[in-house]
CSV table of C-alpha atoms and ligand atoms in Angstrom, one decimal:
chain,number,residue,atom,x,y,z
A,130,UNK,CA,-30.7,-19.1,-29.3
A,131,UNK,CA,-30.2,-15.2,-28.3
A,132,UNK,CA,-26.3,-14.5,-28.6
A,133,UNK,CA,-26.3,-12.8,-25.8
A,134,UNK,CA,-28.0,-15.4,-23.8
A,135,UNK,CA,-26.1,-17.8,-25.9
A,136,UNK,CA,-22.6,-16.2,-24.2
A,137,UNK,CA,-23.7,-16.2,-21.1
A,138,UNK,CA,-24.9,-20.0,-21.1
A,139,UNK,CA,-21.4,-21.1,-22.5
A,140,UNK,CA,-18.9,-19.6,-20.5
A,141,UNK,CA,-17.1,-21.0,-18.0
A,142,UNK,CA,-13.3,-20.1,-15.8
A,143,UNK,CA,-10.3,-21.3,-17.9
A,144,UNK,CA,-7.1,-21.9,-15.3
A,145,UNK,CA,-4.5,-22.7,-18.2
A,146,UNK,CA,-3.8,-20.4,-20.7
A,147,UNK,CA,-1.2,-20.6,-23.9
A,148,UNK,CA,1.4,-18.4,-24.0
A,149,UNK,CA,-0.4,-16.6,-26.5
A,150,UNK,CA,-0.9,-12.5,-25.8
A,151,UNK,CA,-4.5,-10.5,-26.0
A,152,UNK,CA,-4.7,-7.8,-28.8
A,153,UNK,CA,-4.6,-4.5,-27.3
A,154,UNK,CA,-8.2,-4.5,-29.4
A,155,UNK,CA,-9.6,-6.9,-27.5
A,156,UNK,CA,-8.6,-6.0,-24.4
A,157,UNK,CA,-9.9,-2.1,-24.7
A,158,UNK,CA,-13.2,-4.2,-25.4
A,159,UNK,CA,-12.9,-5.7,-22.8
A,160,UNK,CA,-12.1,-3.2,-20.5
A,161,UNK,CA,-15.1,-1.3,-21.9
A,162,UNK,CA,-17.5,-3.8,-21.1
A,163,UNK,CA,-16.4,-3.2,-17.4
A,164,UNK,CA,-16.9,0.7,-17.3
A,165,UNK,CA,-20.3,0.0,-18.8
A,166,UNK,CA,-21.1,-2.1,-15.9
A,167,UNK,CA,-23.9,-0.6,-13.1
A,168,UNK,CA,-22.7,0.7,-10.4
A,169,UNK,CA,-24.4,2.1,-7.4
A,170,UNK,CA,-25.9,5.4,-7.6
A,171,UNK,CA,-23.7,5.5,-11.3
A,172,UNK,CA,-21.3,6.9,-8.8
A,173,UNK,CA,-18.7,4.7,-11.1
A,174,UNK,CA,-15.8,4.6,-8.1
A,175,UNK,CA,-14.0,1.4,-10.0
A,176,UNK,CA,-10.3,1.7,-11.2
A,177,UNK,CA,-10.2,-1.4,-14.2
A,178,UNK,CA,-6.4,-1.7,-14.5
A,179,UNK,CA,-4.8,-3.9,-17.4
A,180,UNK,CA,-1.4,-5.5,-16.5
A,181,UNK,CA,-0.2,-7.2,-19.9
A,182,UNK,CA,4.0,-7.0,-19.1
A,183,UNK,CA,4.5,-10.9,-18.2
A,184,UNK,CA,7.4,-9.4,-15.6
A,185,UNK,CA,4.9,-7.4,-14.1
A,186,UNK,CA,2.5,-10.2,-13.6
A,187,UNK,CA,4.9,-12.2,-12.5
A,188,UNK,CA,6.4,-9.9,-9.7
A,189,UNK,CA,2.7,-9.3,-9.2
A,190,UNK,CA,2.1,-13.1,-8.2
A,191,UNK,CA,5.3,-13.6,-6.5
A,192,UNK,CA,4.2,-11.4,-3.9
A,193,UNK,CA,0.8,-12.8,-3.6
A,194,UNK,CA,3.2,-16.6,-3.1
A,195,UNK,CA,4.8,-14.9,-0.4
A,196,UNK,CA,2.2,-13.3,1.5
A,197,UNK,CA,0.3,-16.9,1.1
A,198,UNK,CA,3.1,-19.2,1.8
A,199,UNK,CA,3.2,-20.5,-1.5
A,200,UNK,CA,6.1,-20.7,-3.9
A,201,UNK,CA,4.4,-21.9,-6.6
A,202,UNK,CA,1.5,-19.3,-6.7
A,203,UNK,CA,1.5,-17.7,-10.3
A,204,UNK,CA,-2.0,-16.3,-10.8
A,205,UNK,CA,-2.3,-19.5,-13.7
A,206,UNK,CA,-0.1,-17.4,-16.1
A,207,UNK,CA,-2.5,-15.4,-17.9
A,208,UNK,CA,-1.8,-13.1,-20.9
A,209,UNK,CA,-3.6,-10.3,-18.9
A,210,UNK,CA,-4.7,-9.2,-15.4
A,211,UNK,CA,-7.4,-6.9,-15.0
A,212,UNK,CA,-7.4,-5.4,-11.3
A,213,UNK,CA,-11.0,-4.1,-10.0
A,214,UNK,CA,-10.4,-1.7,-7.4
A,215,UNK,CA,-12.2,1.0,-5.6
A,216,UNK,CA,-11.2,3.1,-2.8
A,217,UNK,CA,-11.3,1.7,0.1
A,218,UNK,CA,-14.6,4.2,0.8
A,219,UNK,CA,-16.4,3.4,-1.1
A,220,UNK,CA,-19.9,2.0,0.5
A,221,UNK,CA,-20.3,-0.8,-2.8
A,222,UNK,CA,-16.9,-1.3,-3.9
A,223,UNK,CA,-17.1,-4.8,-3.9
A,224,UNK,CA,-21.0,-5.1,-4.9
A,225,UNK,CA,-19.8,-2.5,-8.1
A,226,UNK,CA,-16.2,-4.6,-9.0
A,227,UNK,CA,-18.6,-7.8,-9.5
A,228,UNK,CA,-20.5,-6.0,-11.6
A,229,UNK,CA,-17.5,-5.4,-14.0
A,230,UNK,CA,-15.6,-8.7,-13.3
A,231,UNK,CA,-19.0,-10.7,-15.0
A,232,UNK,CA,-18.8,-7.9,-17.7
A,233,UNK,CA,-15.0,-8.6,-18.4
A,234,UNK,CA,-16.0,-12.1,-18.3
A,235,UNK,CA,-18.7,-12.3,-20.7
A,236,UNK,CA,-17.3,-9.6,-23.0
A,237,UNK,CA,-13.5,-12.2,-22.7
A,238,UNK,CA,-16.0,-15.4,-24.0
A,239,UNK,CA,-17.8,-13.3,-26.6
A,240,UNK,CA,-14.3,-12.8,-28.0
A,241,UNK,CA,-13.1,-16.5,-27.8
A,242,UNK,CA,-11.0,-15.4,-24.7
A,243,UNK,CA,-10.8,-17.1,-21.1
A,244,UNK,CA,-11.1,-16.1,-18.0
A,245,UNK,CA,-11.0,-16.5,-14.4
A,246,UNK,CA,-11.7,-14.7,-11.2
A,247,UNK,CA,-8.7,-14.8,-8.7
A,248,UNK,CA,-10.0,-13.6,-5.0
A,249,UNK,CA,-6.5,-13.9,-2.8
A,250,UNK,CA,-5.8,-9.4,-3.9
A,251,UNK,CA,-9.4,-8.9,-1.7
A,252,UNK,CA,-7.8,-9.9,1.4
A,253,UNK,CA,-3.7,-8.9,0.5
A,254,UNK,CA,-3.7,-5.6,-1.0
A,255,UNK,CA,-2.6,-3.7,2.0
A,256,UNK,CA,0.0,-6.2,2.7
A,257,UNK,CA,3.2,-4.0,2.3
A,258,UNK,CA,5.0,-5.8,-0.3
A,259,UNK,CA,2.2,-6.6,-2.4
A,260,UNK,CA,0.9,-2.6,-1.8
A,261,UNK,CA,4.0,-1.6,-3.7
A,262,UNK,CA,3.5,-3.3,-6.3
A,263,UNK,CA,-0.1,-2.7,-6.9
A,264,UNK,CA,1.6,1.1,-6.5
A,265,UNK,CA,4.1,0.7,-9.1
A,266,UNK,CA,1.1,-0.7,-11.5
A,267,UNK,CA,-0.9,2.7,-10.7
A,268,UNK,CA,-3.3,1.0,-8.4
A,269,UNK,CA,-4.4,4.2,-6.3
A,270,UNK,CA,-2.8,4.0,-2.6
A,271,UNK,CA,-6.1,4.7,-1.1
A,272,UNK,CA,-7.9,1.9,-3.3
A,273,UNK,CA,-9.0,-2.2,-2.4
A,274,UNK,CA,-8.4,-4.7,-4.6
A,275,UNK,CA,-12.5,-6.4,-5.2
A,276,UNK,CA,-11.7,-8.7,-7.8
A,277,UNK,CA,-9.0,-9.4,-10.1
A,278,UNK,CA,-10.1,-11.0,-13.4
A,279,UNK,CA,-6.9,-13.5,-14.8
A,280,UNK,CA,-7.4,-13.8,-18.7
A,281,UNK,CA,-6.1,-15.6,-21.7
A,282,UNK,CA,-6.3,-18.4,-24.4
A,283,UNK,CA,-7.0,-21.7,-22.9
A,284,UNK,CA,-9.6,-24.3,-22.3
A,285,UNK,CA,-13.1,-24.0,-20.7
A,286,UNK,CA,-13.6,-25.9,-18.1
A,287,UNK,CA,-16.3,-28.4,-19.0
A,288,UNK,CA,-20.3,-27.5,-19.4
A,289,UNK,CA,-21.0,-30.6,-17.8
A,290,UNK,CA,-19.8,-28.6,-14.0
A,291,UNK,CA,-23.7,-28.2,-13.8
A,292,UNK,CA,-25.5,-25.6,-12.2
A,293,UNK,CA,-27.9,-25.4,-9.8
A,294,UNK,CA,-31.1,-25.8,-11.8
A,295,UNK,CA,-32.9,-25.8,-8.1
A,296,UNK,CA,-31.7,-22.3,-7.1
A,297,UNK,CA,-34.9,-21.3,-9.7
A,298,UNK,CA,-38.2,-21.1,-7.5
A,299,UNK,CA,-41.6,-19.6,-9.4
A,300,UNK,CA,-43.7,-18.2,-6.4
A,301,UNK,CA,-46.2,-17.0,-9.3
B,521,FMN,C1,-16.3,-14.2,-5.8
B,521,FMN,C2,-15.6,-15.3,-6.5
B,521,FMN,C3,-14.3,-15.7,-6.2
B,521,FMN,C4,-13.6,-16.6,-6.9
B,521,FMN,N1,-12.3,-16.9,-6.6
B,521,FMN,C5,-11.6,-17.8,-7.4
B,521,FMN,C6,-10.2,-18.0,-7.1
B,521,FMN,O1,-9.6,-17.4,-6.3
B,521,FMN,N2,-9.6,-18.9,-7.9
B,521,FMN,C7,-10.2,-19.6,-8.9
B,521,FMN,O2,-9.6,-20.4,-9.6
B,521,FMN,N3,-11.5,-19.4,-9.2
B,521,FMN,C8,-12.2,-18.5,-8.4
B,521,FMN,N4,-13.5,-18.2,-8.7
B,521,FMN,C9,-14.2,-18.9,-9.9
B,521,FMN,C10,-15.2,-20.0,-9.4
B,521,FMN,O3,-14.5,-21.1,-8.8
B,521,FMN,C11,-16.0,-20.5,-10.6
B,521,FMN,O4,-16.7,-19.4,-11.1
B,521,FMN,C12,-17.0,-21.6,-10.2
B,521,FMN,O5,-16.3,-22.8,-9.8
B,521,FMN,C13,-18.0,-21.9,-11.2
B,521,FMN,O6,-17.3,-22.3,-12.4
B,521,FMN,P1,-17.6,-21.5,-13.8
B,521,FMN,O7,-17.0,-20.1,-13.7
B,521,FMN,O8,-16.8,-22.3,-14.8
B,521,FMN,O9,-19.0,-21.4,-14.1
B,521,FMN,C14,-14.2,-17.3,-8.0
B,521,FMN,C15,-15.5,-16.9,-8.4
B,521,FMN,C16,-16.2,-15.9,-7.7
B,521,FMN,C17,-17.5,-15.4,-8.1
Protein backbone atom coordinates (compact mmCIF):
# COMPACT_ATOMS: atom_id res chain seq x y z
CA UNK A 1 0.00 0.00 0.00
CA UNK A 2 0.79 3.96 -0.51
CA UNK A 3 2.90 5.07 2.65
CA UNK A 4 1.20 7.84 2.95
CA UNK A 5 -2.13 6.23 2.90
CA UNK A 6 -0.37 3.44 4.77
CA UNK A 7 0.17 6.20 7.87
CA UNK A 8 -2.88 7.49 7.85
CA UNK A 9 -4.72 3.99 7.99
CA UNK A 10 -2.43 2.88 11.08
CA UNK A 11 -2.55 5.51 13.44
CA UNK A 12 -4.38 5.69 16.21
CA UNK A 13 -4.29 8.16 19.99
CA UNK A 14 -1.72 6.70 22.42
CA UNK A 15 -2.78 7.84 26.34
CA UNK A 16 0.44 6.32 28.03
CA UNK A 17 3.63 7.31 27.12
CA UNK A 18 7.33 6.08 28.51
CA UNK A 19 9.27 8.32 30.08
CA UNK A 20 11.23 8.47 27.12
CA UNK A 21 11.91 12.39 25.54
CA UNK A 22 11.31 13.39 21.58
CA UNK A 23 14.56 14.46 19.71
CA UNK A 24 14.48 18.04 19.12
CA UNK A 25 14.71 16.48 15.35
CA UNK A 26 11.66 15.00 15.38
CA UNK A 27 9.86 17.40 16.93
CA UNK A 28 10.90 20.41 14.41
CA UNK A 29 9.41 17.75 11.95
CA UNK A 30 6.80 17.64 13.51
CA UNK A 31 6.17 21.04 14.06
CA UNK A 32 6.75 21.53 10.38
CA UNK A 33 4.16 19.29 9.32
CA UNK A 34 1.70 21.72 11.19
CA UNK A 35 2.87 25.06 9.55
CA UNK A 36 2.40 23.20 6.24
CA UNK A 37 -1.06 22.58 7.11
CA UNK A 38 -4.07 24.68 5.03
CA UNK A 39 -5.35 27.25 6.50
CA UNK A 40 -8.02 29.59 5.43
CA UNK A 41 -7.38 32.11 2.88
CA UNK A 42 -3.36 30.88 3.71
CA UNK A 43 -3.91 33.63 6.14
CA UNK A 44 -1.69 31.12 8.53
CA UNK A 45 -3.03 32.91 12.09
CA UNK A 46 -1.86 29.50 14.12
CA UNK A 47 0.85 29.86 16.95
CA UNK A 48 2.27 25.77 17.21
CA UNK A 49 4.03 25.99 20.51
CA UNK A 50 6.32 23.07 21.81
CA UNK A 51 6.42 22.58 25.69
CA UNK A 52 9.18 19.72 26.28
CA UNK A 53 10.29 21.00 30.17
CA UNK A 54 8.39 18.07 32.22
CA UNK A 55 7.98 21.07 35.07
CA UNK A 56 6.39 23.02 32.62
CA UNK A 57 3.96 20.48 31.56
CA UNK A 58 3.32 19.61 34.72
CA UNK A 59 2.44 23.09 36.11
CA UNK A 60 0.64 23.25 32.78
CA UNK A 61 -1.73 20.31 33.79
CA UNK A 62 -2.01 21.17 37.39
CA UNK A 63 -3.85 24.10 36.40
CA UNK A 64 -6.04 22.41 34.01
CA UNK A 65 -6.76 19.76 37.47
CA UNK A 66 -7.79 22.77 39.27
CA UNK A 67 -9.87 24.59 36.93
CA UNK A 68 -11.67 20.95 36.29
CA UNK A 69 -11.87 19.72 39.74
CA UNK A 70 -9.52 17.09 39.30
CA UNK A 71 -6.39 16.29 41.25
CA UNK A 72 -5.29 13.74 39.27
CA UNK A 73 -5.42 15.48 35.77
CA UNK A 74 -1.86 15.20 34.16
CA UNK A 75 -2.47 15.62 30.41
CA UNK A 76 -1.24 11.44 30.26
CA UNK A 77 2.38 12.61 30.84
CA UNK A 78 3.60 13.10 27.53
CA UNK A 79 7.23 13.92 26.46
CA UNK A 80 5.80 16.94 24.52
CA UNK A 81 2.81 19.35 24.22
CA UNK A 82 2.15 21.04 21.23
CA UNK A 83 -0.38 24.05 21.88
CA UNK A 84 -2.48 25.15 18.62
CA UNK A 85 -3.58 28.55 19.20
CA UNK A 86 -4.91 31.48 17.28
CA UNK A 87 -6.04 34.74 18.29
CA UNK A 88 -9.07 34.84 19.52
CA UNK A 89 -10.06 36.77 15.96
CA UNK A 90 -9.55 34.94 14.08
CA UNK A 91 -12.81 33.84 11.83
CA UNK A 92 -11.26 29.83 11.42
CA UNK A 93 -9.04 29.47 14.31
CA UNK A 94 -10.40 26.40 15.28
CA UNK A 95 -11.28 24.96 11.62
CA UNK A 96 -7.19 25.99 10.84
CA UNK A 97 -5.71 24.36 14.40
CA UNK A 98 -7.43 20.93 13.22
CA UNK A 99 -5.80 21.26 10.20
CA UNK A 100 -2.34 21.21 12.03
CA UNK A 101 -3.34 18.90 14.99
CA UNK A 102 -4.04 15.85 12.15
CA UNK A 103 -0.68 17.04 10.57
CA UNK A 104 1.21 16.79 13.96
CA UNK A 105 -0.51 13.57 14.21
CA UNK A 106 0.28 11.83 11.14
CA UNK A 107 3.76 13.47 10.83
CA UNK A 108 4.16 11.98 15.15
CA UNK A 109 3.13 8.14 13.57
CA UNK A 110 5.26 8.50 10.44
CA UNK A 111 8.08 8.88 12.99
CA UNK A 112 7.06 5.91 15.32
CA UNK A 113 5.79 8.59 17.82
CA UNK A 114 2.21 8.81 19.66
CA UNK A 115 -0.16 11.10 19.99
CA UNK A 116 -3.31 12.35 21.32
CA UNK A 117 -5.61 15.31 21.07
CA UNK A 118 -6.40 16.81 24.57
CA UNK A 119 -9.70 19.31 24.23
CA UNK A 120 -10.12 20.62 28.03
CA UNK A 121 -7.30 24.15 26.87
CA UNK A 122 -10.54 25.08 24.13
CA UNK A 123 -12.80 25.86 26.92
CA UNK A 124 -9.99 26.95 29.93
CA UNK A 125 -7.51 29.17 28.40
CA UNK A 126 -8.91 32.43 29.62
CA UNK A 127 -9.27 30.99 33.05
CA UNK A 128 -6.84 33.20 35.05
CA UNK A 129 -4.57 30.82 36.42
CA UNK A 130 -4.18 28.67 33.54
CA UNK A 131 -3.88 32.21 31.28
CA UNK A 132 -0.62 32.69 33.17
CA UNK A 133 0.78 29.93 32.47
CA UNK A 134 -0.03 29.64 28.81
CA UNK A 135 1.64 33.41 29.21
CA UNK A 136 4.79 32.28 30.84
CA UNK A 137 4.97 29.50 27.90
CA UNK A 138 4.70 32.52 25.18
CA UNK A 139 1.20 31.64 24.26
CA UNK A 140 0.07 35.24 22.94
CA UNK A 141 -2.44 37.02 25.52
CA UNK A 142 -4.78 37.71 22.81
CA UNK A 143 -4.70 33.96 21.47
CA UNK A 144 -7.30 30.63 22.13
CA UNK A 145 -6.14 27.53 22.81
CA UNK A 146 -8.02 25.10 19.52
CA UNK A 147 -6.29 22.07 20.19
CA UNK A 148 -3.54 20.82 22.11
CA UNK A 149 -1.77 17.78 20.61
CA UNK A 150 -0.10 15.43 23.89
CA UNK A 151 2.80 13.35 22.32
CA UNK A 152 5.26 10.57 23.20
CA UNK A 153 6.42 6.95 23.08
CA UNK A 154 3.69 4.62 24.04
CA UNK A 155 1.21 2.18 22.72
CA UNK A 156 -1.49 2.56 19.97
CA UNK A 157 -4.57 1.99 20.97
CA UNK A 158 -5.89 -0.99 19.06
CA UNK A 159 -6.88 -1.12 15.07
CA UNK A 160 -9.59 -3.20 15.94
CA UNK A 161 -11.53 0.50 17.57
CA UNK A 162 -13.24 0.28 14.06
CA UNK A 163 -14.37 3.01 12.06
CA UNK A 164 -17.36 3.86 10.59
CA UNK A 165 -17.09 2.06 7.16
CA UNK A 166 -20.95 3.42 6.73
CA UNK A 167 -20.05 7.19 6.93
CA UNK A 168 -18.90 6.36 2.96
CA UNK A 169 -22.05 6.94 0.66
CA UNK A 170 -21.29 6.82 -3.50
CA UNK A 171 -24.15 9.08 -4.84
CA UNK A 172 -22.40 8.46 -8.42
C1 LIG B 1 -11.85 17.40 18.54
C2 LIG B 1 -11.29 16.22 19.28
C3 LIG B 1 -11.20 16.27 20.65
C4 LIG B 1 -10.63 15.20 21.36
N1 LIG B 1 -10.44 15.31 22.70
C5 LIG B 1 -9.82 14.32 23.38
C6 LIG B 1 -9.52 14.48 24.76
O1 LIG B 1 -9.77 15.52 25.36
N2 LIG B 1 -8.92 13.46 25.40
C7 LIG B 1 -8.58 12.29 24.75
O2 LIG B 1 -8.05 11.38 25.37
N3 LIG B 1 -8.84 12.11 23.42
C8 LIG B 1 -9.44 13.11 22.73
N4 LIG B 1 -9.65 12.99 21.39
C9 LIG B 1 -9.24 11.75 20.69
C10 LIG B 1 -10.44 10.88 20.30
O3 LIG B 1 -11.01 10.33 21.46
C11 LIG B 1 -9.95 9.80 19.34
O4 LIG B 1 -9.40 10.38 18.19
C12 LIG B 1 -11.09 8.86 18.96
O5 LIG B 1 -11.49 8.07 20.06
C13 LIG B 1 -10.72 7.92 17.81
O6 LIG B 1 -9.59 7.15 18.15
P1 LIG B 1 -8.26 7.16 17.27
O7 LIG B 1 -7.66 8.54 17.38
O8 LIG B 1 -7.41 6.12 17.92
O9 LIG B 1 -8.62 6.84 15.85
C14 LIG B 1 -10.20 14.04 20.66
C15 LIG B 1 -10.30 14.00 19.26
C16 LIG B 1 -10.81 15.08 18.58
C17 LIG B 1 -10.86 15.04 17.07
Amino acid sequence: MNEALKNILTRRSVRRFENRPISRENLAQIAEAAIQAPSAMNRQLNQYTIVTDPAKIAKLAAAMGKELGRADYDLYKPAALILCTAPRESKFGREDCACAMENIFLAAHALGIGSVWINQLMNLCDAPGIREVLTELKVPADHLGWGTAALGYGPQESLGASKRTDAIVWAD
